[in-house]
mmCIF file of C-alpha atoms in Angstrom:
data_model
loop_
_atom_site.group_PDB
_atom_site.id
_atom_site.type_symbol
_atom_site.label_atom_id
_atom_site.label_comp_id
_atom_site.label_asym_id
_atom_site.label_seq_id
_atom_site.Cartn_x
_atom_site.Cartn_y
_atom_site.Cartn_z
ATOM 1 C CA MET A 1 15.862 36.808 -40.934
ATOM 2 C CA GLN A 2 17.918 33.340 -40.116
ATOM 3 C CA LEU A 3 17.798 32.626 -43.610
ATOM 4 C CA LEU A 4 19.197 35.865 -44.604
ATOM 5 C CA LEU A 5 22.012 35.353 -42.085
ATOM 6 C CA VAL A 6 22.480 31.665 -43.821
ATOM 7 C CA VAL A 7 22.812 33.007 -47.357
ATOM 8 C CA ALA A 8 25.231 35.731 -45.997
ATOM 9 C CA LEU A 9 27.564 33.188 -44.283
ATOM 10 C CA VAL A 10 27.432 31.053 -47.320
ATOM 11 C CA ASN A 11 28.646 33.787 -49.539
ATOM 12 C CA CYS A 12 31.576 34.619 -47.124
ATOM 13 C CA PHE A 13 32.893 31.154 -47.392
ATOM 14 C CA THR A 14 34.260 30.700 -51.045
ATOM 15 C CA ALA A 15 34.040 27.361 -52.446
ATOM 16 C CA VAL A 16 37.669 26.197 -52.953
ATOM 17 C CA SER A 17 37.782 24.553 -56.360
ATOM 18 C CA GLY A 18 40.198 23.597 -59.007
ATOM 19 C CA GLN A 19 43.738 24.500 -58.472
ATOM 20 C CA ALA A 20 43.071 26.410 -55.188
ATOM 21 C CA ALA A 21 41.844 22.848 -53.837
ATOM 22 C CA LYS A 22 45.247 21.795 -54.069
ATOM 23 C CA ILE A 23 47.027 25.062 -52.963
ATOM 24 C CA VAL A 24 44.871 25.975 -49.838
ATOM 25 C CA PRO A 25 45.006 22.555 -48.231
ATOM 26 C CA ALA A 26 48.834 22.782 -48.530
ATOM 27 C CA LEU A 27 48.819 26.327 -46.888
ATOM 28 C CA GLN A 28 46.890 25.084 -44.186
ATOM 29 C CA LEU A 29 49.481 22.125 -43.678
ATOM 30 C CA VAL A 30 52.034 24.848 -43.195
ATOM 31 C CA GLN A 31 49.842 26.915 -40.877
ATOM 32 C CA SER A 32 49.549 24.018 -38.447
ATOM 33 C CA HIS A 33 53.184 23.385 -38.658
ATOM 34 C CA VAL A 34 53.566 27.416 -37.568
ATOM 35 C CA ARG A 35 51.310 26.988 -34.756
ATOM 36 C CA TYR A 36 52.852 23.813 -33.467
ATOM 37 C CA VAL A 37 56.434 25.468 -33.653
ATOM 38 C CA ASN A 38 54.749 28.478 -32.120
ATOM 39 C CA GLN A 39 53.371 26.459 -29.036
ATOM 40 C CA ARG A 40 56.940 24.706 -28.519
ATOM 41 C CA VAL A 41 58.706 28.252 -28.603
ATOM 42 C CA VAL A 42 56.269 30.021 -26.088
ATOM 43 C CA ALA A 43 56.868 27.138 -23.732
ATOM 44 C CA PHE A 44 60.513 27.192 -24.155
ATOM 45 C CA ASN A 45 62.456 28.748 -21.247
ATOM 46 C CA GLY A 46 66.088 27.919 -21.477
ATOM 47 C CA ASN A 47 66.082 25.578 -18.481
ATOM 48 C CA PRO A 48 69.370 24.198 -17.967
ATOM 49 C CA SER A 49 67.963 20.638 -17.118
ATOM 50 C CA THR A 50 65.699 20.664 -20.435
ATOM 51 C CA GLY A 51 66.808 23.323 -22.442
ATOM 52 C CA THR A 52 68.871 21.350 -24.985
ATOM 53 C CA LEU A 53 66.439 18.538 -25.548
ATOM 54 C CA ASP A 54 63.575 21.647 -25.907
ATOM 55 C CA ALA A 55 65.943 23.183 -28.264
ATOM 56 C CA VAL A 56 66.476 20.252 -30.154
ATOM 57 C CA ASN A 57 62.665 19.535 -30.297
ATOM 58 C CA ILE A 58 62.160 23.109 -31.605
ATOM 59 C CA ASN A 59 64.427 22.787 -34.349
ATOM 60 C CA GLN A 60 63.070 19.410 -35.372
ATOM 61 C CA ALA A 61 59.649 20.897 -35.568
ATOM 62 C CA ALA A 62 61.093 23.961 -37.554
ATOM 63 C CA ASP A 63 62.637 21.130 -39.911
ATOM 64 C CA ASP A 64 59.076 19.783 -40.257
ATOM 65 C CA LEU A 65 57.778 23.156 -40.898
ATOM 66 C CA GLY A 66 60.291 23.766 -43.605
ATOM 67 C CA HIS A 67 59.237 20.633 -45.473
ATOM 68 C CA ALA A 68 55.773 21.614 -45.259
ATOM 69 C CA VAL A 69 56.811 25.005 -46.837
ATOM 70 C CA GLU A 70 58.751 22.945 -49.673
ATOM 71 C CA TYR A 71 55.734 20.874 -50.109
ATOM 72 C CA ALA A 72 53.477 23.841 -50.626
ATOM 73 C CA THR A 73 55.947 25.495 -52.892
ATOM 74 C CA ARG A 74 55.887 22.404 -55.309
ATOM 75 C CA VAL A 75 52.053 21.967 -55.303
ATOM 76 C CA ALA A 76 51.947 25.783 -56.292
ATOM 77 C CA GLN A 77 54.490 25.512 -58.867
ATOM 78 C CA ALA A 78 52.822 22.470 -60.302
ATOM 79 C CA SER A 79 49.479 24.340 -60.530
ATOM 80 C CA SER A 80 48.088 26.382 -63.701
ATOM 81 C CA GLN A 81 47.225 29.887 -63.678
ATOM 82 C CA LEU A 82 44.656 30.518 -60.917
ATOM 83 C CA SER A 83 41.046 31.943 -61.960
ATOM 84 C CA ALA A 84 39.745 35.040 -59.958
ATOM 85 C CA GLN A 85 37.858 32.750 -57.735
ATOM 86 C CA ASP A 86 40.763 30.441 -57.013
ATOM 87 C CA SER A 87 43.126 33.660 -56.497
ATOM 88 C CA GLU A 88 40.736 34.736 -53.897
ATOM 89 C CA ALA A 89 40.556 31.461 -51.982
ATOM 90 C CA VAL A 90 44.303 31.206 -52.109
ATOM 91 C CA SER A 91 44.822 34.766 -50.990
ATOM 92 C CA ALA A 92 42.560 34.259 -48.265
ATOM 93 C CA ALA A 93 44.623 31.297 -47.149
ATOM 94 C CA VAL A 94 47.835 33.256 -47.143
ATOM 95 C CA ILE A 95 46.488 36.288 -45.313
ATOM 96 C CA SER A 96 45.077 33.744 -42.702
ATOM 97 C CA LEU A 97 48.627 32.353 -42.465
ATOM 98 C CA ARG A 98 50.085 35.887 -41.691
ATOM 99 C CA PRO A 99 49.366 36.579 -38.001
ATOM 100 C CA ASP A 100 50.598 32.997 -36.931
ATOM 101 C CA VAL A 101 53.790 33.680 -38.980
ATOM 102 C CA GLU A 102 54.128 37.076 -37.573
ATOM 103 C CA GLY A 103 53.425 35.999 -33.933
ATOM 104 C CA LEU A 104 55.882 33.007 -34.059
ATOM 105 C CA LEU A 105 58.502 35.497 -35.370
ATOM 106 C CA LYS A 106 57.789 37.679 -32.669
ATOM 107 C CA ASN A 107 58.045 35.130 -30.049
ATOM 108 C CA ILE A 108 61.247 33.518 -31.348
ATOM 109 C CA ALA A 109 63.106 37.063 -31.142
ATOM 110 C CA ALA A 110 61.607 37.502 -27.722
ATOM 111 C CA LYS A 111 63.324 34.165 -26.795
ATOM 112 C CA ARG A 112 66.640 35.170 -27.442
ATOM 113 C CA PRO A 113 67.979 35.344 -23.989
ATOM 114 C CA ALA A 114 66.296 31.810 -23.194
ATOM 115 C CA PHE A 115 68.155 30.205 -26.595
ATOM 116 C CA ASP A 116 71.519 32.076 -25.384
ATOM 117 C CA ARG A 117 71.317 30.136 -21.885
ATOM 118 C CA VAL A 118 71.192 26.977 -24.036
ATOM 119 C CA VAL A 119 74.682 25.506 -24.920
ATOM 120 C CA ILE A 120 75.398 22.697 -27.348
ATOM 121 C CA GLY A 121 78.979 21.908 -27.351
ATOM 122 C CA LEU A 122 80.665 25.006 -27.117
ATOM 123 C CA PHE A 123 78.063 27.326 -28.317
ATOM 124 C CA SER A 124 74.675 28.645 -27.737
ATOM 125 C CA VAL A 125 71.686 27.401 -29.777
ATOM 126 C CA SER A 126 71.121 31.224 -30.705
ATOM 127 C CA LYS A 127 73.187 30.900 -33.830
ATOM 128 C CA GLN A 128 71.402 27.683 -34.992
ATOM 129 C CA VAL A 129 68.268 29.760 -34.518
ATOM 130 C CA GLN A 130 69.469 32.461 -36.707
ATOM 131 C CA THR A 131 70.322 29.911 -39.484
ATOM 132 C CA THR A 132 67.065 28.339 -39.272
ATOM 133 C CA LEU A 133 65.439 31.734 -39.412
ATOM 134 C CA THR A 134 67.372 32.563 -42.504
ATOM 135 C CA ASP A 135 66.391 29.287 -44.061
ATOM 136 C CA GLU A 136 63.008 29.387 -43.435
ATOM 137 C CA LYS A 137 62.634 33.005 -44.696
ATOM 138 C CA ALA A 138 64.231 31.545 -48.057
ATOM 139 C CA LEU A 139 61.803 29.048 -48.271
ATOM 140 C CA THR A 140 58.791 31.291 -47.307
ATOM 141 C CA ILE A 141 60.055 33.837 -50.152
ATOM 142 C CA ALA A 142 60.286 30.894 -52.624
ATOM 143 C CA LEU A 143 56.610 29.680 -51.744
ATOM 144 C CA GLY A 144 55.417 33.534 -51.869
ATOM 145 C CA ASN A 145 56.951 33.780 -55.483
ATOM 146 C CA ALA A 146 55.436 30.279 -56.748
ATOM 147 C CA ILE A 147 51.854 31.538 -55.321
ATOM 148 C CA ALA A 148 52.229 35.153 -56.826
ATOM 149 C CA SER A 149 53.305 33.814 -60.087
ATOM 150 C CA LYS A 150 49.991 31.688 -60.166
ATOM 151 C CA LEU A 151 47.350 34.385 -59.146
ATOM 152 C CA SER A 152 45.468 36.511 -61.366
ATOM 153 C CA GLY A 153 44.703 40.209 -61.570
ATOM 154 C CA ALA A 154 44.473 42.372 -58.235
ATOM 155 C CA TYR A 155 45.690 39.277 -56.258
ATOM 156 C CA ARG A 156 48.743 38.916 -58.403
ATOM 157 C CA GLU A 157 49.635 42.916 -58.239
ATOM 158 C CA ALA A 158 49.265 42.915 -54.316
ATOM 159 C CA ALA A 159 51.130 39.666 -53.856
ATOM 160 C CA PRO A 160 54.792 41.774 -53.841
ATOM 161 C CA LEU A 161 53.523 43.910 -50.932
ATOM 162 C CA LEU A 162 52.371 41.058 -48.701
ATOM 163 C CA LEU A 163 55.298 39.001 -49.627
ATOM 164 C CA ASN A 164 57.595 42.098 -48.355
ATOM 165 C CA GLU A 165 55.740 42.199 -45.165
ATOM 166 C CA PHE A 166 56.558 38.548 -44.408
ATOM 167 C CA SER A 167 60.414 39.347 -45.579
ATOM 168 C CA MET A 168 60.236 42.285 -43.033
ATOM 169 C CA ALA A 169 59.027 40.281 -40.474
ATOM 170 C CA PHE A 170 61.595 37.542 -40.706
ATOM 171 C CA ASP A 171 64.242 40.086 -40.956
ATOM 172 C CA ALA A 172 63.121 41.496 -37.651
ATOM 173 C CA ALA A 173 63.575 37.977 -36.002
ATOM 174 C CA ILE A 174 66.651 37.339 -37.515
ATOM 175 C CA GLY A 175 67.959 40.901 -36.458
ATOM 176 C CA ALA A 176 67.320 39.858 -32.926
ATOM 177 C CA TYR A 177 69.926 36.851 -33.247
ATOM 178 C CA VAL A 178 72.637 39.042 -35.109
ATOM 179 C CA THR A 179 75.610 39.767 -32.600
ATOM 180 C CA GLN A 180 77.377 43.017 -32.638
ATOM 181 C CA SER A 181 80.491 41.283 -34.199
ATOM 182 C CA GLU A 182 78.665 40.072 -37.344
#
């Protein structure tokens, strides 16, 4: 019985090989940055005495996340076409990333009032958050397109649907920061 369980578990974990061995760790790096930014956003409360520094730290973490996404994009672009097995491994890494990205975006949208309370110069940082979200969306779409172009078979066919879901999640978060006058 235990042997059967071990065999089943081993089959669940596809070995990462070939080009996937380069792309999957890059996606895991992105995921670690997403989780770090999310931790900072969740803790952010717009406190007048610490809010400016907290907002700057969140912005720096978001910039670092952007660099990780750019790196993953370069890795994907430099990769050759993926086999079915490698496509499965890369797709699994992308799907693993999805709930973290969606959670981060929902938390950022929910924190709009806190970001509105923090002023740098004459303006709240909410406009900077909107700009950062727009930039991160573009980077994410570029990464998604780079990965999709390397996938094979059904994974390539499904990629646009997943990419659209990422895009819609970004649009919802960006929409939370759009003011009526825009």
